[in-house]
Short mmCIF file of C-alpha atoms and ligand atoms in Angstrom, two decimals:
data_model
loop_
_atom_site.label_atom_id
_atom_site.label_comp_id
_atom_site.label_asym_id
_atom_site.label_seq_id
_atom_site.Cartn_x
_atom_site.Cartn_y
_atom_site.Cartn_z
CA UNK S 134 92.08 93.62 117.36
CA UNK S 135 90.07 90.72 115.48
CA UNK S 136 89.16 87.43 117.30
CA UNK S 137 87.17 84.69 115.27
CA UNK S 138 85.43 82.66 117.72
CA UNK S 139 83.97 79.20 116.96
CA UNK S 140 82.95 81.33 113.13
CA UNK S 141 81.16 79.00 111.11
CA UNK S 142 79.89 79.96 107.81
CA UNK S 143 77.15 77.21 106.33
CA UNK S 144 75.96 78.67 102.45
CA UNK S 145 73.30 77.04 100.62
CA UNK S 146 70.48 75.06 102.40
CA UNK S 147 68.68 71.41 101.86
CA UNK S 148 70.61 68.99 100.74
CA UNK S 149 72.85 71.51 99.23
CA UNK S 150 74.49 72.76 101.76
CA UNK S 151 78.65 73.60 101.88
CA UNK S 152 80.50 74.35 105.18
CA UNK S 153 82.85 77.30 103.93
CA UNK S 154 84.06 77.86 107.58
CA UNK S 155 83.94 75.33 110.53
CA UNK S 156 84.54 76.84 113.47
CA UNK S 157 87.26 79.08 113.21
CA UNK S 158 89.54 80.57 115.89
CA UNK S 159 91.91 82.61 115.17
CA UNK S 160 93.02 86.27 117.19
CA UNK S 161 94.97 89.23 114.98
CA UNK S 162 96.56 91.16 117.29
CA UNK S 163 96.57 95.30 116.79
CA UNK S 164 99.67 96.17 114.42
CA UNK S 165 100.36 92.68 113.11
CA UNK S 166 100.59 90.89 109.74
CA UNK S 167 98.62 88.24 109.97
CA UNK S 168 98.53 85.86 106.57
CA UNK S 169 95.98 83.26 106.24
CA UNK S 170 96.94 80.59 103.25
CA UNK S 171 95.30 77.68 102.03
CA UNK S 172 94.08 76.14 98.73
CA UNK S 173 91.22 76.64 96.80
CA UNK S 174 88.36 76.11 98.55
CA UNK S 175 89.13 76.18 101.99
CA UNK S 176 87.47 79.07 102.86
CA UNK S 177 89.81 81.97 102.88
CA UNK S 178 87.38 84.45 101.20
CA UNK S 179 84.40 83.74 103.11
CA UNK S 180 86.88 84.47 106.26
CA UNK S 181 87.98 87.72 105.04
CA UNK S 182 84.28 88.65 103.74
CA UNK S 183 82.96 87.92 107.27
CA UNK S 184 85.41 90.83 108.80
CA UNK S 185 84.41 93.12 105.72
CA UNK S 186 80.48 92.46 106.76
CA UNK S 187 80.16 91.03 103.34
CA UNK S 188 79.00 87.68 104.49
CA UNK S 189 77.19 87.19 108.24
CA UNK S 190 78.57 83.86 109.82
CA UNK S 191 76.08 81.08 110.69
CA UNK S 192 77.39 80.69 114.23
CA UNK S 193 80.39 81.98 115.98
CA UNK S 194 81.52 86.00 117.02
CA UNK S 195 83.78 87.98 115.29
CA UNK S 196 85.26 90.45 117.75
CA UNK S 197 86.72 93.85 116.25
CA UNK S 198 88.20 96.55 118.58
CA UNK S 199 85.99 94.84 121.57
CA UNK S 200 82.39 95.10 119.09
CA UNK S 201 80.70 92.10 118.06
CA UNK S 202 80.64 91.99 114.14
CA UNK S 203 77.35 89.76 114.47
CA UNK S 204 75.27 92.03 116.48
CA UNK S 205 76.02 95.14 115.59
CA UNK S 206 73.35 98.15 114.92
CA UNK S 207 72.83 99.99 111.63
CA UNK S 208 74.74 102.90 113.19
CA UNK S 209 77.41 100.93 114.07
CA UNK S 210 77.79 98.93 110.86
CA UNK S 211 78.28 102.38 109.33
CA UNK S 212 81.34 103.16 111.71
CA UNK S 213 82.84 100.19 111.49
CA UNK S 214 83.09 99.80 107.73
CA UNK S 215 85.15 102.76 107.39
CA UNK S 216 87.52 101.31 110.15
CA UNK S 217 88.48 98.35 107.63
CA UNK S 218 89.83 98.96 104.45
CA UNK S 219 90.14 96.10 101.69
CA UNK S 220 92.12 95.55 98.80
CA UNK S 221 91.19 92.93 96.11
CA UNK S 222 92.91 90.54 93.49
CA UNK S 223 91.71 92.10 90.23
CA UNK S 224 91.56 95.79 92.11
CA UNK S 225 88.17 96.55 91.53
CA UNK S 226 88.43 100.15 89.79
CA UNK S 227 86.35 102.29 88.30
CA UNK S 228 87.07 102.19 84.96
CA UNK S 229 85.23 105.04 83.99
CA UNK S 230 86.56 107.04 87.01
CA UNK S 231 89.91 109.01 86.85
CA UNK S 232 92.34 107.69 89.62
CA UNK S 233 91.34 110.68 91.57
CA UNK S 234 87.85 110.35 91.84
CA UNK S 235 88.62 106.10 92.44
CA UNK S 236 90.27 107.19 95.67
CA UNK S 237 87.47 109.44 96.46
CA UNK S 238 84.98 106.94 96.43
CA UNK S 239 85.03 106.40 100.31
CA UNK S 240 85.39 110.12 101.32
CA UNK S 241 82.40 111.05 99.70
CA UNK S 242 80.23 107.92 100.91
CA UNK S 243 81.22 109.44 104.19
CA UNK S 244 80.25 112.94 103.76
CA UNK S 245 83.85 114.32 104.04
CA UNK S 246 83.98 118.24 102.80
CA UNK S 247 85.41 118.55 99.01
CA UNK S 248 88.34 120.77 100.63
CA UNK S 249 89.13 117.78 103.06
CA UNK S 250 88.92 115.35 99.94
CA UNK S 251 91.09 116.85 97.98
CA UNK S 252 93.91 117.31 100.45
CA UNK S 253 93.52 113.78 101.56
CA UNK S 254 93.81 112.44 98.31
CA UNK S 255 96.63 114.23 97.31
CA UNK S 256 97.98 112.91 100.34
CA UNK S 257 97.34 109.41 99.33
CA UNK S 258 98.68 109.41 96.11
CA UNK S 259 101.36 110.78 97.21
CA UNK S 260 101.58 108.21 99.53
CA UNK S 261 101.35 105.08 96.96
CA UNK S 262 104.14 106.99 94.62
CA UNK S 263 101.21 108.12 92.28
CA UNK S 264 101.22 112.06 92.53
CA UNK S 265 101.26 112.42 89.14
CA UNK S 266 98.38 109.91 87.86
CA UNK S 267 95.99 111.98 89.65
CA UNK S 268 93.92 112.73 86.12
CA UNK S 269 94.69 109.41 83.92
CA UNK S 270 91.73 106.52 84.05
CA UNK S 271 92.68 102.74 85.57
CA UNK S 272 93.32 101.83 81.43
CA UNK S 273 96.25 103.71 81.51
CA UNK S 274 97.82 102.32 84.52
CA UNK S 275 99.67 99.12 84.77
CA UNK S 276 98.79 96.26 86.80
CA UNK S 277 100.91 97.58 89.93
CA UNK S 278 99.98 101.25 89.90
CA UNK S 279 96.24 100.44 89.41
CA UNK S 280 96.63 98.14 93.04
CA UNK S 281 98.58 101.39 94.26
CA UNK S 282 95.17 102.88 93.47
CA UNK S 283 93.65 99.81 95.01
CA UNK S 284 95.31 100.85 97.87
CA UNK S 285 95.10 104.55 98.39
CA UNK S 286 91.20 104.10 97.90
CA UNK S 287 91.40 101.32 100.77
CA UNK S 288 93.26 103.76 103.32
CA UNK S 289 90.93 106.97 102.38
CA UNK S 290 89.01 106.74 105.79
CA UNK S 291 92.11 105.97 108.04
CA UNK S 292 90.87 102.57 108.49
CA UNK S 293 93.01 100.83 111.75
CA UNK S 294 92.34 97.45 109.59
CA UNK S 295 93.57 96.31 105.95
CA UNK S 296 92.34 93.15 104.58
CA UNK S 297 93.92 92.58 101.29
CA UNK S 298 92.49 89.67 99.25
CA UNK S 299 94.60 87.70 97.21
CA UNK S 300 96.40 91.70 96.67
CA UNK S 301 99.63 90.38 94.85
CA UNK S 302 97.98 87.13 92.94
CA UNK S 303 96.98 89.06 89.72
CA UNK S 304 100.75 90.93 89.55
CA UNK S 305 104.49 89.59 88.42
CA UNK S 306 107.00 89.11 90.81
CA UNK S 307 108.55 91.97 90.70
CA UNK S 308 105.26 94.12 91.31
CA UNK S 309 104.55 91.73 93.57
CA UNK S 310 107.58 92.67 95.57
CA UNK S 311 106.76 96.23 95.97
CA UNK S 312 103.05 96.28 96.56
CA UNK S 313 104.26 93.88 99.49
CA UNK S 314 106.70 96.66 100.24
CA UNK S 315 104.05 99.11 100.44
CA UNK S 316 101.81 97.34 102.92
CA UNK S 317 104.59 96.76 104.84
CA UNK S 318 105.10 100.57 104.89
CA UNK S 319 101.45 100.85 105.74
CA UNK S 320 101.30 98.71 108.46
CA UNK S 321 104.76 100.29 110.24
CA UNK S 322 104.07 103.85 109.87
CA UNK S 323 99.94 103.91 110.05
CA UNK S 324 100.26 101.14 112.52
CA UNK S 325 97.50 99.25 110.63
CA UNK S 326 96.46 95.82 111.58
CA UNK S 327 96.70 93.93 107.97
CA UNK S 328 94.99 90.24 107.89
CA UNK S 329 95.67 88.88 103.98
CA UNK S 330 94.81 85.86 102.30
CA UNK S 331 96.82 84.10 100.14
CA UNK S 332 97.54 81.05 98.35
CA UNK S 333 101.64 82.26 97.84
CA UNK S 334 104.08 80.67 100.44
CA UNK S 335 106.62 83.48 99.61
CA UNK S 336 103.80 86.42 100.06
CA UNK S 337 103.42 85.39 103.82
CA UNK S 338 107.25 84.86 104.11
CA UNK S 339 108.00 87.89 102.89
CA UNK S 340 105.94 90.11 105.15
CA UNK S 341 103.67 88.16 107.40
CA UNK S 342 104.18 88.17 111.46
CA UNK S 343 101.69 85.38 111.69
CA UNK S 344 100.21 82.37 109.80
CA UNK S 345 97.09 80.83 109.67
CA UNK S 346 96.82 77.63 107.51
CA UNK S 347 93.80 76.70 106.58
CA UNK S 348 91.65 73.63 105.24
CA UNK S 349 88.21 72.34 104.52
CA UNK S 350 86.96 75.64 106.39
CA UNK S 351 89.47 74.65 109.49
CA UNK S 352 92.66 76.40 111.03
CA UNK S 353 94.85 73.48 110.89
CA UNK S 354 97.92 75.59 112.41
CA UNK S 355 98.80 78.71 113.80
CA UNK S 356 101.52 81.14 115.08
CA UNK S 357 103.89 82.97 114.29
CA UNK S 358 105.77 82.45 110.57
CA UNK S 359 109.10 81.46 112.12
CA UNK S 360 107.38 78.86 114.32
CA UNK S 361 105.08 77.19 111.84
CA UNK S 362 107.88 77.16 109.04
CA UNK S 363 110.36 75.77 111.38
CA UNK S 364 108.10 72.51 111.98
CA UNK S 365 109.65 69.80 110.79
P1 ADP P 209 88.90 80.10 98.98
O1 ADP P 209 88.82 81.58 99.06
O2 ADP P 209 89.91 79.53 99.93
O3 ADP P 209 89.07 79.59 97.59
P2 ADP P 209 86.04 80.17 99.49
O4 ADP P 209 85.81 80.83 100.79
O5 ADP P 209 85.83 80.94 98.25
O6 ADP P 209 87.50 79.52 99.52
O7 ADP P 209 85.13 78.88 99.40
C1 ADP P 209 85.01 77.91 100.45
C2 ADP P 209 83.92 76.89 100.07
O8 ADP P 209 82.66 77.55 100.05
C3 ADP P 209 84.10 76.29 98.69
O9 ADP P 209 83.65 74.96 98.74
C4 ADP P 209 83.19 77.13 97.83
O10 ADP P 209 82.76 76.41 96.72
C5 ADP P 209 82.06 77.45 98.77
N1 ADP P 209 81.42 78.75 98.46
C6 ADP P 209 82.01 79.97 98.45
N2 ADP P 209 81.14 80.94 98.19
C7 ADP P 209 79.93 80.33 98.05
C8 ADP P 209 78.59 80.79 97.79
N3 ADP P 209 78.32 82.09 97.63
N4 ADP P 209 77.61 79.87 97.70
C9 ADP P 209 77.87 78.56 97.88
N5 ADP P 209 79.09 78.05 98.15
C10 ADP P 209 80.11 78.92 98.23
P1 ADP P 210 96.88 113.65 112.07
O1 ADP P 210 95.82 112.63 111.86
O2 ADP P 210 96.65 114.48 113.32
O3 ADP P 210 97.17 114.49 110.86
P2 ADP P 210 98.67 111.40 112.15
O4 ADP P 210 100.01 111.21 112.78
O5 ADP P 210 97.55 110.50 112.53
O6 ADP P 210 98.25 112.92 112.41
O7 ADP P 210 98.85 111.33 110.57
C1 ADP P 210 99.92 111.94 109.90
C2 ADP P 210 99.56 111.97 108.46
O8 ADP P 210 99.33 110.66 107.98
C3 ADP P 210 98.29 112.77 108.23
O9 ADP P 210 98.49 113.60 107.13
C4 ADP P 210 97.23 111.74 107.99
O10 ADP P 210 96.27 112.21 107.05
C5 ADP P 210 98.02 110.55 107.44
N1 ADP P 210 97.43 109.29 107.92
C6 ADP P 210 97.20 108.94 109.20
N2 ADP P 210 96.63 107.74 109.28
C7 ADP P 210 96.48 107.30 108.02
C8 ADP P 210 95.93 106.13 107.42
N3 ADP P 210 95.38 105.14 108.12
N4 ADP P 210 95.95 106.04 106.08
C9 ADP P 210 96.48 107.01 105.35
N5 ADP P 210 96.99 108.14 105.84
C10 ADP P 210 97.00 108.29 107.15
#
């Protein structure tokens, strides 16, 4: 579903230059939970902004759903943004936007008929136990519901891939445990490949298949959580 290959992201230039990402390898397969933890600094945002086109790797492939993320046309750049859906720390609302129209976002960057948006949405609130916020603003919400928002807005275009960023770092625990809930929810009944980065041991314990750990832009182990927590 996602393959890094030899990804190496270099930012800056001259004598300034830092190695985010050195030559990762790494393969999500299609309907996993695949958790990616490391301190600060070690590169787990550039690795999720590659996937999300954000940044474009120095050298290496990224392989999603057999296309090449580094040589892709405009046309397909288009198609394959609304195939991956991302969720972020601090949510990344619109403050100014009801929930409704937050959640909309995507639909109408795609075109999608007001009739079709309006069902879907319903849908997705629905969906992320917020039916009835539909018409309050992001200032009104608390930290959890706003990611439910966070959420619904990321799954508008039936994306087959979640990348949540650091999705439960900004909540308490107990928020914590049920926006983990919901993304398990997500990824059984949608199917949906999820690849998160964290810096919480208990976040990928909770609902990761796989682990990645990763340092100074490296993979320094991988496999599957009972496997890499069982090493001695
Ligand atoms: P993490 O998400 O694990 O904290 P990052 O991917 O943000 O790691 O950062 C990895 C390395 O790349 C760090 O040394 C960071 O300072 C550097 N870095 C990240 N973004 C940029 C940027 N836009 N320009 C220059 N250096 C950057
Ligand atoms: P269909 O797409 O034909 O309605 P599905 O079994 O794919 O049938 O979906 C069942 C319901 O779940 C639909 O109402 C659909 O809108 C919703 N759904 C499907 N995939 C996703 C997704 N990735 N994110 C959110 N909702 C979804």
């Amino acid at each position: 579903m996602i393959e890094f290959k030899g990804v190496t992201k270099v930012y800056g230039s001259g004598g300034n230059e830092v190695k985010a990402l050195d030559g990762i390898d790494l393969e999500v397969k299609k309907g996993e939970i695949c958790g990616v933890i490391g301190f600060s600094g070690a590169g787990k945002s550039t690795l999720i902004r590659t996937v999300n086109l954000l940044e474009r790797p120095t050298a290496g492939q990224i392989i999603v759903d057999g296309l090449d993320l580094t040589a892709l046309s405009k046309k397909d750049v288009r198609g394959v943004k609304r195939k991956i859906g991302m969720v972020f720390q601090h949510f990344n609302l619109l403050n100014s936007k009801t929930v409704y129209a937050n959640v909309a976002i995507p639909l109408l960057l795609s075109n999608v008929p007001q009739k079709v948006i309006k069902e879907r949405v319903a849908e997705l609130l629905s969906f992320v136990g917020l039916e009835d916020k539909a018409n309050q603003y992001p200032d009104q919400l608390s930290g959890g519901q706003k990611q439910r928002v966070g959420i619904a807005r990321a799954l508008a275009t039936q994306p087959s891939i979640l990348l949540c960023d650091e999705a439960t770092s900004a909540l308490d625990p107990q928020t914590t445990a049920s926006i983990l809930k919901l993304l398990k929810k997500i990824n059984e009944e949608y199917n949906i490949t999820i690849l998160m980065i964290t810096h919480e041991m208990s976040v990928i314990r909770e609902v990761c298949d796989t682990v990645a750990v990763i340092e100074g832009g490296k993979i320094i182990e991988s496999g599957s959580v009972f496997e890499v927590f069982s090493n001695p």
